[in-house]
CSV table of C-alpha atoms in Angstrom, one decimal:
chain,number,residue,atom,x,y,z
A,2,MET,CA,139.0,222.3,29.0
A,3,PHE,CA,137.8,225.0,30.6
A,4,GLU,CA,134.3,225.4,28.9
A,5,PHE,CA,132.4,225.7,32.2
A,6,LEU,CA,134.2,229.2,32.6
A,7,LYS,CA,132.4,230.2,29.0
A,8,ARG,CA,129.3,229.0,30.0
A,9,THR,CA,129.2,231.0,33.2
A,10,GLY,CA,130.5,234.0,31.5
A,11,LYS,CA,133.1,234.5,34.0
A,12,ASN,CA,136.6,236.4,32.8
A,13,GLN,CA,139.2,234.0,34.6
A,14,ARG,CA,141.3,237.0,34.8
A,15,LEU,CA,139.0,239.4,36.9
A,16,GLU,CA,137.6,236.6,39.2
A,17,GLY,CA,141.7,235.7,40.1
A,18,ILE,CA,142.3,239.5,41.0
A,19,ILE,CA,139.0,239.4,42.7
A,20,GLU,CA,139.7,236.3,44.5
A,21,SER,CA,142.8,238.0,45.4
A,22,ILE,CA,141.2,240.9,47.1
A,23,ARG,CA,139.5,238.9,49.2
A,24,MET,CA,141.8,236.9,50.8
A,25,ASN,CA,143.8,239.7,51.3
A,26,LEU,CA,140.8,241.7,53.2
A,27,SER,CA,140.2,238.4,54.8
A,28,ASN,CA,143.7,238.9,56.4
A,29,ASN,CA,143.4,242.5,57.0
A,30,TYR,CA,146.4,243.1,54.2
A,31,LYS,CA,145.6,246.5,53.5
A,32,ASP,CA,148.1,247.6,51.3
A,33,ALA,CA,147.8,244.5,49.1
A,34,ALA,CA,144.0,244.7,49.1
A,35,GLN,CA,144.3,248.0,47.4
A,36,MET,CA,147.1,247.4,44.7
A,37,ASP,CA,144.6,244.9,44.2
A,38,LEU,CA,141.2,246.8,43.8
A,39,LYS,CA,143.7,249.2,41.8
A,40,GLU,CA,144.7,246.5,38.9
A,41,LEU,CA,140.7,245.3,39.1
A,42,GLU,CA,140.2,248.7,37.7
A,43,ASP,CA,142.8,248.9,35.7
A,44,THR,CA,142.4,245.0,34.2
A,45,LEU,CA,138.6,245.7,34.2
A,46,THR,CA,139.4,249.6,31.7
A,47,GLU,CA,141.9,247.2,29.6
A,48,LEU,CA,139.7,244.3,28.8
A,49,SER,CA,136.4,246.2,28.4
A,50,LYS,CA,138.3,248.5,25.5
A,51,ALA,CA,139.5,245.6,24.1
A,52,GLY,CA,136.1,244.3,23.7
A,53,LYS,CA,136.6,241.2,25.7
A,54,LEU,CA,133.9,241.2,27.8
A,55,SER,CA,130.6,241.5,27.0
A,56,GLU,CA,127.8,243.9,28.2
A,57,MET,CA,126.5,241.4,30.8
A,58,GLN,CA,130.1,241.0,32.8
A,59,LYS,CA,130.9,244.6,32.4
A,60,SER,CA,128.1,245.4,34.4
A,61,TYR,CA,128.8,242.7,36.3
A,62,TYR,CA,132.9,243.3,37.0
A,63,GLU,CA,131.5,247.0,37.4
A,64,VAL,CA,129.6,246.6,40.1
A,65,LYS,CA,131.9,244.1,42.1
A,66,LEU,CA,134.2,247.4,41.6
A,67,SER,CA,132.2,249.7,42.9
A,68,GLU,CA,131.0,247.7,46.0
A,69,PHE,CA,134.8,246.9,46.8
A,70,LYS,CA,135.5,250.6,46.5
A,71,GLU,CA,132.7,251.5,48.5
A,72,ASN,CA,133.9,248.9,51.2
A,73,MET,CA,137.2,249.7,51.0
A,74,LYS,CA,136.6,253.5,51.5
A,75,ASN,CA,139.0,254.1,54.5
A,76,PHE,CA,141.0,250.4,54.5
A,77,THR,CA,144.6,251.9,54.9
A,78,HIS,CA,146.9,251.6,57.5
A,79,LYS,CA,146.6,255.7,58.5
A,80,ASP,CA,143.1,255.5,59.0
A,81,GLN,CA,143.5,252.7,61.4
A,82,LYS,CA,142.6,253.9,64.9
A,83,VAL,CA,145.3,252.4,67.5
A,84,GLY,CA,143.5,250.9,70.4
A,85,TRP,CA,146.4,251.2,73.0
């Protein structure tokens, strides 16, 4: 039924977390986005250790993870500047 996901090389579980991060970023939900980032990192590590990802998938998701980490470096409420 979901053969197209196998052909594209995408991992459905990781893609769901990435989509959640993107939605939280677009809505400025800083804490939720940070929690999703941690979940992405943990899930990627778990799937890699279990051997459920190909080398190509690992490198793809590791790049995504590093991009999110870089973009969200100061994406917290405590770093928010008061504009009043």
